Amino acid sequence: VSCLCGSAPCLLCGCCPSAKNSTVSRLLFTFFLFLGTLVSIIMIIPGVEKELHKLPGFCEGSGSVLGVQTHVNCGSFLGHKAVYRMGFAMAAFFFLFAVIMVCVRSSKDPRAAVQNGFWFFKFLVLVGITVGAFYIPDGAFTSVWFYFGVVGSFLFVLIQLVLLIDFAHSWSQLWLRNAGESNAKGWYAALCIITFIFYATSIAAIVLLYIYYTKPAGCTEGKVFISINLIFCLVVSAVSILPKIQDAQPHSGLLQASLITLYTVYVTWSALANVPTRTCNPTLLVRNSTGSATAAQPLTAWWDAPSIVGLIIFILCTLFISVRSSDHPQVNKLMLTEESAAGVGGEAAAVESGAHRAYDNEQDSVSYNYTFFHLCLLLAALYIMMTLTNWYRPDESLRVLTSPWTAVWVKICSSWAGLLLYLWTLVAPLVLPDRDFS
């Protein structure tokens, strides 16, 4: 408990695990995001309202306790309305800290203590913002906040691509280095096997997309989207093994291209799952053929397979943002996270004072940009809000849900932007030969 409450009560810091304060802080902020996500999942699960009504005196119309009748409408705390408000609360919480932490250069800044401590009070702030979000009048709030979620999700998908590119490069370099040091061909065989698995999975997925999301006499949009992304993936795969690219970047190869291809296929699948034409979309969660859903009660929709995969990717990416700085200077510059020399000095001091003490590794300079980190979590909150609601757009009455073309185009454009971003990482050393891309 003393570890979570900041430095003031940390008389028992000897029991804390050996970790950098910056890493622990990032993990705790990520825990807040995951906690909000868990609450959102509970709120949107079908049947929760029915279970709440079984509790006497908890919801309006569920009886009374000791003669006291409650007037709480449990329906207002569930469904898409609740998830959008929970997403708003988490986004507002991280935006608040992003503003507070602007231009913090080291832990000597008083605001750094707020970043790395006072966790109980931060939790109270999050709870307060969440409670306030449920008092926002319905009106056009949900319809307007949908577009904020769309923009934020688009940006977070690009961040996922940056992290994926970095992960693929690190993976390839590690195995190639191990192969070179041990002079063992097993590492090369493992690279080939993993690359083959990624490409085989991508090809199988593309075939399934053609089968289930297109029709011989229709679904032109789906055919175009799948075909264009297939061509783009073939292009970046071919470019990654060109002799000039290999000379400029010896570590680039098909492993990275295969992983990017697999992710692009997933984004394409996710986009096609939002096509509002039911005949072209077997996963469309609607109750009639008009592309909308109507109900007498506040709406909820359970998740389809693309949403479940998106939830898993969201968890992995947010953890990746929290615990790791890249090995590559260019990615560090883009993500504004780079380990400083202060971290090395702080670590040496910690070893001298005790192997199990938590320590401050940012006395000379911060090891990550506080504001940018909070903005990443803000975008993550918007992304998970859209994922849990299947990117459906409710109207002002919250009685009609539609799967709009807006969501389809945002996802498709994000896949194109991601492929262009990866292509740029390949050709940048040739286009800008005077810069160091090592």
Tab-separated table of N, CA and C in Angstrom, residues 199-334:
chain	number	residue	atom	x	y	z
A	199	TYR	N	2.670	-14.908	-43.054
A	199	TYR	CA	2.150	-14.757	-44.412
A	199	TYR	C	1.038	-15.764	-44.703
A	200	ALA	N	1.185	-16.986	-44.237
A	200	ALA	CA	0.141	-17.994	-44.463
A	200	ALA	C	-1.160	-17.595	-43.778
A	201	THR	N	-1.041	-17.079	-42.549
A	201	THR	CA	-2.235	-16.615	-41.837
A	201	THR	C	-2.885	-15.454	-42.568
A	202	SER	N	-2.069	-14.538	-43.076
A	202	SER	CA	-2.605	-13.382	-43.804
A	202	SER	C	-3.328	-13.819	-45.073
A	203	ILE	N	-2.726	-14.736	-45.820
A	203	ILE	CA	-3.351	-15.213	-47.063
A	203	ILE	C	-4.671	-15.919	-46.756
A	204	ALA	N	-4.672	-16.775	-45.730
A	204	ALA	CA	-5.910	-17.467	-45.352
A	204	ALA	C	-6.982	-16.470	-44.932
A	205	ALA	N	-6.581	-15.439	-44.175
A	205	ALA	CA	-7.551	-14.428	-43.730
A	205	ALA	C	-8.119	-13.652	-44.912
A	206	ILE	N	-7.267	-13.320	-45.890
A	206	ILE	CA	-7.753	-12.590	-47.065
A	206	ILE	C	-8.756	-13.432	-47.841
A	207	VAL	N	-8.471	-14.717	-47.990
A	207	VAL	CA	-9.414	-15.613	-48.674
A	207	VAL	C	-10.755	-15.643	-47.936
A	208	LEU	N	-10.709	-15.719	-46.614
A	208	LEU	CA	-11.943	-15.735	-45.825
A	208	LEU	C	-12.692	-14.408	-45.947
A	209	LEU	N	-11.956	-13.309	-46.030
A	209	LEU	CA	-12.620	-12.010	-46.207
A	209	LEU	C	-13.358	-11.958	-47.533
A	210	TYR	N	-12.732	-12.473	-48.591
A	210	TYR	CA	-13.408	-12.516	-49.892
A	210	TYR	C	-14.658	-13.405	-49.833
A	211	ILE	N	-14.569	-14.494	-49.081
A	211	ILE	CA	-15.697	-15.429	-49.026
A	211	ILE	C	-16.868	-14.860	-48.231
A	212	TYR	N	-16.579	-14.300	-47.055
A	212	TYR	CA	-17.647	-13.913	-46.140
A	212	TYR	C	-18.078	-12.453	-46.262
A	213	TYR	N	-17.230	-11.588	-46.774
A	213	TYR	CA	-17.562	-10.156	-46.790
A	213	TYR	C	-17.761	-9.607	-48.199
A	214	THR	N	-17.799	-10.476	-49.181
A	214	THR	CA	-18.123	-10.050	-50.542
A	214	THR	C	-19.112	-11.038	-51.155
A	215	LYS	N	-19.787	-10.584	-52.202
A	215	LYS	CA	-20.718	-11.421	-52.962
A	215	LYS	C	-20.369	-11.299	-54.439
A	216	PRO	N	-20.608	-12.351	-55.223
A	216	PRO	CA	-20.258	-12.282	-56.658
A	216	PRO	C	-20.932	-11.129	-57.377
A	217	ALA	N	-22.174	-10.804	-56.983
A	217	ALA	CA	-22.931	-9.782	-57.706
A	217	ALA	C	-22.985	-8.450	-56.964
A	218	GLY	N	-22.218	-8.301	-55.899
A	218	GLY	CA	-22.297	-7.043	-55.163
A	218	GLY	C	-21.115	-6.846	-54.238
A	219	CYS	N	-21.344	-5.999	-53.209
A	219	CYS	CA	-20.308	-5.729	-52.203
A	219	CYS	C	-19.027	-5.201	-52.854
A	220	THR	N	-19.199	-4.237	-53.772
A	220	THR	CA	-18.054	-3.701	-54.512
A	220	THR	C	-17.048	-3.046	-53.582
A	221	GLU	N	-17.552	-2.336	-52.561
A	221	GLU	CA	-16.638	-1.644	-51.646
A	221	GLU	C	-15.712	-2.628	-50.946
A	222	GLY	N	-16.269	-3.732	-50.469
A	222	GLY	CA	-15.446	-4.732	-49.789
A	222	GLY	C	-14.390	-5.322	-50.702
A	223	LYS	N	-14.764	-5.616	-51.939
A	223	LYS	CA	-13.795	-6.155	-52.893
A	223	LYS	C	-12.659	-5.170	-53.139
A	224	VAL	N	-13.010	-3.896	-53.266
A	224	VAL	CA	-11.991	-2.874	-53.526
A	224	VAL	C	-11.055	-2.732	-52.333
A	225	PHE	N	-11.619	-2.664	-51.126
A	225	PHE	CA	-10.788	-2.494	-49.927
A	225	PHE	C	-9.817	-3.667	-49.755
A	226	ILE	N	-10.329	-4.888	-49.892
A	226	ILE	CA	-9.475	-6.071	-49.713
A	226	ILE	C	-8.384	-6.107	-50.778
A	227	SER	N	-8.758	-5.823	-52.028
A	227	SER	CA	-7.803	-5.906	-53.129
A	227	SER	C	-6.714	-4.843	-53.002
A	228	ILE	N	-7.107	-3.616	-52.659
A	228	ILE	CA	-6.124	-2.541	-52.526
A	228	ILE	C	-5.126	-2.862	-51.413
A	229	ASN	N	-5.625	-3.297	-50.269
A	229	ASN	CA	-4.718	-3.602	-49.164
A	229	ASN	C	-3.839	-4.811	-49.480
A	230	LEU	N	-4.363	-5.757	-50.243
A	230	LEU	CA	-3.543	-6.898	-50.664
A	230	LEU	C	-2.397	-6.431	-51.556
A	231	ILE	N	-2.693	-5.536	-52.482
A	231	ILE	CA	-1.655	-5.016	-53.379
A	231	ILE	C	-0.620	-4.222	-52.593
A	232	PHE	N	-1.085	-3.376	-51.651
A	232	PHE	CA	-0.156	-2.581	-50.846
A	232	PHE	C	0.763	-3.473	-50.019
A	233	CYS	N	0.214	-4.549	-49.471
A	233	CYS	CA	1.032	-5.460	-48.661
A	233	CYS	C	2.080	-6.161	-49.522
A	234	LEU	N	1.708	-6.518	-50.751
A	234	LEU	CA	2.681	-7.127	-51.661
A	234	LEU	C	3.787	-6.134	-52.013
A	235	VAL	N	3.405	-4.865	-52.179
A	235	VAL	CA	4.393	-3.834	-52.530
A	235	VAL	C	5.408	-3.649	-51.413
A	236	VAL	N	4.932	-3.478	-50.163
A	236	VAL	CA	5.877	-3.241	-49.060
A	236	VAL	C	6.726	-4.480	-48.794
A	237	SER	N	6.174	-5.661	-49.043
A	237	SER	CA	6.966	-6.882	-48.872
A	237	SER	C	8.083	-6.950	-49.905
A	238	ALA	N	7.764	-6.576	-51.153
A	238	ALA	CA	8.782	-6.589	-52.197
A	238	ALA	C	9.842	-5.519	-51.951
A	239	VAL	N	9.417	-4.338	-51.527
A	239	VAL	CA	10.360	-3.245	-51.278
A	239	VAL	C	11.320	-3.609	-50.147
A	240	SER	N	10.825	-4.317	-49.132
A	240	SER	CA	11.652	-4.615	-47.961
A	240	SER	C	12.855	-5.496	-48.282
A	241	ILE	N	12.823	-6.206	-49.403
A	241	ILE	CA	13.944	-7.101	-49.746
A	241	ILE	C	14.696	-6.624	-50.980
A	242	LEU	N	14.434	-5.401	-51.440
A	242	LEU	CA	15.193	-4.862	-52.567
A	242	LEU	C	16.661	-4.695	-52.168
A	243	PRO	N	17.601	-4.917	-53.085
A	243	PRO	CA	19.029	-4.811	-52.748
A	243	PRO	C	19.415	-3.461	-52.166
A	244	LYS	N	18.908	-2.358	-52.730
A	244	LYS	CA	19.270	-1.041	-52.213
A	244	LYS	C	18.744	-0.841	-50.793
A	245	ILE	N	17.546	-1.347	-50.516
A	245	ILE	CA	16.992	-1.243	-49.161
A	245	ILE	C	17.834	-2.074	-48.207
A	246	GLN	N	18.244	-3.254	-48.641
A	246	GLN	CA	19.066	-4.113	-47.787
A	246	GLN	C	20.432	-3.498	-47.513
A	247	ASP	N	20.980	-2.781	-48.513
A	247	ASP	CA	22.259	-2.114	-48.294
A	247	ASP	C	22.124	-0.984	-47.283
A	248	ALA	N	21.018	-0.232	-47.371
A	248	ALA	CA	20.813	0.890	-46.455
A	248	ALA	C	20.380	0.427	-45.076
A	249	GLN	N	19.568	-0.660	-45.017
A	249	GLN	CA	19.080	-1.192	-43.738
A	249	GLN	C	19.220	-2.715	-43.753
A	250	PRO	N	20.365	-3.222	-43.362
A	250	PRO	CA	20.595	-4.674	-43.428
A	250	PRO	C	19.618	-5.482	-42.579
A	251	HIS	N	19.038	-4.862	-41.549
A	251	HIS	CA	18.149	-5.618	-40.659
A	251	HIS	C	16.701	-5.640	-41.131
A	252	SER	N	16.381	-4.891	-42.180
A	252	SER	CA	15.012	-4.941	-42.699
A	252	SER	C	14.817	-6.249	-43.454
A	253	GLY	N	13.610	-6.753	-43.427
A	253	GLY	CA	13.375	-8.029	-44.084
A	253	GLY	C	11.919	-8.410	-44.082
A	254	LEU	N	11.660	-9.661	-44.418
A	254	LEU	CA	10.280	-10.129	-44.571
A	254	LEU	C	9.582	-10.358	-43.243
A	255	LEU	N	10.313	-10.545	-42.142
A	255	LEU	CA	9.641	-10.719	-40.859
A	255	LEU	C	8.830	-9.484	-40.513
A	256	GLN	N	9.446	-8.303	-40.646
A	256	GLN	CA	8.727	-7.066	-40.366
A	256	GLN	C	7.552	-6.890	-41.329
A	257	ALA	N	7.810	-7.140	-42.614
A	257	ALA	CA	6.752	-6.977	-43.613
A	257	ALA	C	5.599	-7.950	-43.378
A	258	SER	N	5.913	-9.169	-42.963
A	258	SER	CA	4.846	-10.146	-42.717
A	258	SER	C	3.990	-9.741	-41.523
A	259	LEU	N	4.623	-9.191	-40.487
A	259	LEU	CA	3.864	-8.762	-39.318
A	259	LEU	C	2.983	-7.565	-39.644
A	260	ILE	N	3.517	-6.610	-40.421
A	260	ILE	CA	2.719	-5.460	-40.856
A	260	ILE	C	1.569	-5.925	-41.743
A	261	THR	N	1.834	-6.902	-42.602
A	261	THR	CA	0.780	-7.440	-43.464
A	261	THR	C	-0.342	-8.064	-42.637
A	262	LEU	N	0.028	-8.837	-41.632
A	262	LEU	CA	-0.978	-9.485	-40.781
A	262	LEU	C	-1.817	-8.441	-40.052
A	263	TYR	N	-1.168	-7.383	-39.546
A	263	TYR	CA	-1.927	-6.334	-38.852
A	263	TYR	C	-2.838	-5.587	-39.828
A	264	THR	N	-2.361	-5.341	-41.037
A	264	THR	CA	-3.190	-4.657	-42.041
A	264	THR	C	-4.424	-5.488	-42.377
A	265	VAL	N	-4.250	-6.793	-42.481
A	265	VAL	CA	-5.397	-7.674	-42.743
A	265	VAL	C	-6.398	-7.591	-41.598
A	266	TYR	N	-5.889	-7.530	-40.350
A	266	TYR	CA	-6.810	-7.391	-39.217
A	266	TYR	C	-7.588	-6.085	-39.305
A	267	VAL	N	-6.904	-4.958	-39.591
A	267	VAL	CA	-7.591	-3.662	-39.679
A	267	VAL	C	-8.633	-3.700	-40.798
A	268	THR	N	-8.305	-4.360	-41.913
A	268	THR	CA	-9.267	-4.498	-43.010
A	268	THR	C	-10.482	-5.292	-42.555
A	269	TRP	N	-10.252	-6.368	-41.849
A	269	TRP	CA	-11.349	-7.180	-41.294
A	269	TRP	C	-12.214	-6.345	-40.365
A	270	SER	N	-11.559	-5.576	-39.498
A	270	SER	CA	-12.306	-4.727	-38.572
A	270	SER	C	-13.142	-3.689	-39.313
A	271	ALA	N	-12.601	-3.150	-40.409
A	271	ALA	CA	-13.350	-2.168	-41.197
A	271	ALA	C	-14.556	-2.806	-41.871
A	272	LEU	N	-14.360	-3.983	-42.468
A	272	LEU	CA	-15.474	-4.652	-43.144
A	272	LEU	C	-16.566	-5.065	-42.166
A	273	ALA	N	-16.196	-5.281	-40.891
A	273	ALA	CA	-17.193	-5.637	-39.884
A	273	ALA	C	-18.092	-4.462	-39.539
A	274	ASN	N	-17.790	-3.262	-40.047
A	274	ASN	CA	-18.632	-2.089	-39.818
A	274	ASN	C	-19.388	-1.641	-41.063
A	275	VAL	N	-19.246	-2.381	-42.154
A	275	VAL	CA	-20.008	-2.036	-43.354
A	275	VAL	C	-21.501	-2.142	-43.028
A	276	PRO	N	-22.273	-1.075	-43.269
A	276	PRO	CA	-23.688	-1.086	-42.836
A	276	PRO	C	-24.623	-1.922	-43.700
A	277	THR	N	-24.118	-2.532	-44.767
A	277	THR	CA	-24.956	-3.383	-45.618
A	277	THR	C	-24.924	-4.805	-45.083
A	278	ARG	N	-26.057	-5.292	-44.621
A	278	ARG	CA	-26.095	-6.587	-43.947
A	278	ARG	C	-25.690	-7.738	-44.865
A	279	THR	N	-26.063	-7.671	-46.131
A	279	THR	CA	-25.730	-8.761	-47.053
A	279	THR	C	-24.227	-8.894	-47.267
A	280	CYS	N	-23.484	-7.808	-47.008
A	280	CYS	CA	-22.029	-7.826	-47.187
A	280	CYS	C	-21.293	-7.922	-45.860
A	281	ASN	N	-22.031	-8.077	-44.772
A	281	ASN	CA	-21.401	-8.057	-43.457
A	281	ASN	C	-22.082	-9.046	-42.523
A	282	PRO	N	-21.588	-10.262	-42.425
A	282	PRO	CA	-22.225	-11.266	-41.564
A	282	PRO	C	-22.076	-10.973	-40.078
A	283	THR	N	-21.165	-10.098	-39.706
A	283	THR	CA	-20.966	-9.803	-38.283
A	283	THR	C	-21.721	-8.566	-37.837
A	284	LEU	N	-22.524	-7.989	-38.718
A	284	LEU	CA	-23.242	-6.771	-38.360
A	284	LEU	C	-24.253	-7.067	-37.258
A	285	LEU	N	-24.116	-6.353	-36.147
A	285	LEU	CA	-24.996	-6.590	-34.999
A	285	LEU	C	-26.239	-5.707	-35.116
A	286	VAL	N	-27.197	-6.134	-35.946
A	286	VAL	CA	-28.433	-5.384	-36.136
A	286	VAL	C	-29.607	-6.336	-36.003
A	287	ARG	N	-30.788	-5.755	-35.948
A	287	ARG	CA	-31.990	-6.566	-35.770
A	287	ARG	C	-32.910	-6.510	-36.989
A	288	ASN	N	-32.514	-5.777	-37.989
A	288	ASN	CA	-33.274	-5.785	-39.230
A	288	ASN	C	-32.327	-5.473	-40.370
A	289	SER	N	-32.820	-5.458	-41.556
A	289	SER	CA	-31.970	-5.327	-42.743
A	289	SER	C	-31.699	-3.887	-43.137
A	290	THR	N	-32.071	-2.918	-42.303
A	290	THR	CA	-31.880	-1.513	-42.664
A	290	THR	C	-30.554	-0.974	-42.193
A	291	GLY	N	-29.762	-1.792	-41.502
A	291	GLY	CA	-28.472	-1.316	-41.021
A	291	GLY	C	-28.574	-0.568	-39.725
A	292	SER	N	-29.684	-0.691	-39.029
A	292	SER	CA	-29.841	-0.026	-37.742
A	292	SER	C	-30.530	-0.961	-36.782
A	293	ALA	N	-30.473	-0.611	-35.531
A	293	ALA	CA	-31.119	-1.420	-34.504
A	293	ALA	C	-32.014	-0.521	-33.681
A	294	THR	N	-33.219	-0.976	-33.401
A	294	THR	CA	-34.126	-0.202	-32.577
A	294	THR	C	-34.563	-1.032	-31.404
A	295	ALA	N	-34.855	-0.359	-30.327
A	295	ALA	CA	-35.254	-1.080	-29.125
A	295	ALA	C	-36.028	-0.142	-28.226
A	296	ALA	N	-36.809	-0.718	-27.336
A	296	ALA	CA	-37.575	0.070	-26.382
A	296	ALA	C	-36.763	0.415	-25.149
A	297	GLN	N	-35.629	-0.238	-24.980
A	297	GLN	CA	-34.769	-0.009	-23.833
A	297	GLN	C	-33.413	0.498	-24.321
A	298	PRO	N	-32.644	1.110	-23.426
A	298	PRO	CA	-31.292	1.521	-23.821
A	298	PRO	C	-30.523	0.348	-24.395
A	299	LEU	N	-29.813	0.632	-25.490
A	299	LEU	CA	-29.240	-0.447	-26.277
A	299	LEU	C	-27.904	-0.933	-25.750
A	300	THR	N	-27.695	-2.209	-25.884
A	300	THR	CA	-26.385	-2.802	-25.658
A	300	THR	C	-26.097	-3.735	-26.819
A	301	ALA	N	-24.842	-3.946	-27.104
A	301	ALA	CA	-24.453	-4.880	-28.163
A	301	ALA	C	-23.221	-5.631	-27.705
A	302	TRP	N	-23.292	-6.927	-27.793
A	302	TRP	CA	-22.136	-7.731	-27.410
A	302	TRP	C	-21.106	-7.652	-28.518
A	303	TRP	N	-19.867	-8.051	-28.226
A	303	TRP	CA	-18.783	-7.832	-29.174
A	303	TRP	C	-18.691	-8.971	-30.158
A	304	ASP	N	-18.220	-8.638	-31.347
A	304	ASP	CA	-17.906	-9.650	-32.336
A	304	ASP	C	-16.420	-9.951	-32.278
A	305	ALA	N	-15.979	-10.865	-33.123
A	305	ALA	CA	-14.575	-11.303	-33.086
A	305	ALA	C	-13.589	-10.167	-33.337
A	306	PRO	N	-13.812	-9.259	-34.313
A	306	PRO	CA	-12.860	-8.158	-34.498
A	306	PRO	C	-12.707	-7.294	-33.251
A	307	SER	N	-13.788	-7.099	-32.516
A	307	SER	CA	-13.707	-6.287	-31.305
A	307	SER	C	-12.904	-6.987	-30.218
A	308	ILE	N	-13.044	-8.295	-30.117
A	308	ILE	CA	-12.274	-9.043	-29.116
A	308	ILE	C	-10.781	-8.979	-29.441
A	309	VAL	N	-10.437	-9.157	-30.721
A	309	VAL	CA	-9.038	-9.042	-31.125
A	309	VAL	C	-8.529	-7.627	-30.866
A	310	GLY	N	-9.371	-6.622	-31.160
A	310	GLY	CA	-8.985	-5.236	-30.896
A	310	GLY	C	-8.742	-4.979	-29.429
A	311	LEU	N	-9.531	-5.609	-28.556
A	311	LEU	CA	-9.340	-5.454	-27.118
A	311	LEU	C	-7.993	-6.045	-26.693
A	312	ILE	N	-7.640	-7.197	-27.243
A	312	ILE	CA	-6.358	-7.823	-26.910
A	312	ILE	C	-5.194	-6.949	-27.385
A	313	ILE	N	-5.282	-6.425	-28.614
A	313	ILE	CA	-4.223	-5.562	-29.134
A	313	ILE	C	-4.104	-4.297	-28.303
A	314	PHE	N	-5.235	-3.751	-27.874
A	314	PHE	CA	-5.235	-2.556	-27.015
A	314	PHE	C	-4.471	-2.818	-25.722
A	315	ILE	N	-4.725	-3.955	-25.084
A	315	ILE	CA	-4.046	-4.271	-23.821
A	315	ILE	C	-2.543	-4.400	-24.036
A	316	LEU	N	-2.143	-5.112	-25.100
A	316	LEU	CA	-0.722	-5.320	-25.359
A	316	LEU	C	-0.020	-4.004	-25.679
A	317	CYS	N	-0.654	-3.149	-26.469
A	317	CYS	CA	-0.019	-1.883	-26.866
A	317	CYS	C	0.109	-0.922	-25.695
A	318	THR	N	-0.906	-0.832	-24.851
A	318	THR	CA	-0.816	0.077	-23.709
A	318	THR	C	0.239	-0.401	-22.719
A	319	LEU	N	0.348	-1.709	-22.532
A	319	LEU	CA	1.421	-2.229	-21.676
A	319	LEU	C	2.785	-1.956	-22.300
A	320	PHE	N	2.866	-2.083	-23.617
A	320	PHE	CA	4.116	-1.819	-24.329
A	320	PHE	C	4.531	-0.364	-24.153
A	321	ILE	N	3.560	0.550	-24.239
A	321	ILE	CA	3.847	1.972	-24.040
A	321	ILE	C	4.351	2.215	-22.627
A	322	SER	N	3.831	1.463	-21.668
A	322	SER	CA	4.099	1.734	-20.256
A	322	SER	C	5.449	1.221	-19.787
A	323	VAL	N	5.910	0.110	-20.322
A	323	VAL	CA	7.067	-0.542	-19.711
A	323	VAL	C	8.331	-0.458	-20.545
A	324	ARG	N	8.260	0.039	-21.755
A	324	ARG	CA	9.423	-0.077	-22.626
A	324	ARG	C	9.708	1.211	-23.365
A	325	SER	N	10.975	1.555	-23.432
A	325	SER	CA	11.459	2.554	-24.372
A	325	SER	C	12.168	1.816	-25.496
A	326	SER	N	12.067	2.349	-26.680
A	326	SER	CA	12.574	1.640	-27.847
A	326	SER	C	14.099	1.579	-27.867
A	327	ASP	N	14.610	0.554	-28.548
A	327	ASP	CA	16.040	0.450	-28.802
A	327	ASP	C	16.467	1.326	-29.974
A	328	HIS	N	15.499	1.887	-30.688
A	328	HIS	CA	15.805	2.621	-31.906
A	328	HIS	C	15.632	4.119	-31.683
A	329	PRO	N	16.677	4.923	-31.935
A	329	PRO	CA	16.593	6.372	-31.704
A	329	PRO	C	15.456	7.034	-32.474
A	330	GLN	N	15.189	6.589	-33.715
A	330	GLN	CA	14.150	7.242	-34.506
A	330	GLN	C	12.765	7.014	-33.892
A	331	VAL	N	12.525	5.807	-33.390
A	331	VAL	CA	11.243	5.530	-32.745
A	331	VAL	C	11.136	6.320	-31.440
A	332	ASN	N	12.230	6.415	-30.701
A	332	ASN	CA	12.230	7.204	-29.472
A	332	ASN	C	11.878	8.655	-29.747
A	333	LYS	N	12.447	9.205	-30.824
A	333	LYS	CA	12.152	10.592	-31.158
A	333	LYS	C	10.682	10.766	-31.544
A	334	LEU	N	10.144	9.774	-32.277
A	334	LEU	CA	8.748	9.852	-32.688
A	334	LEU	C	7.807	9.702	-31.507
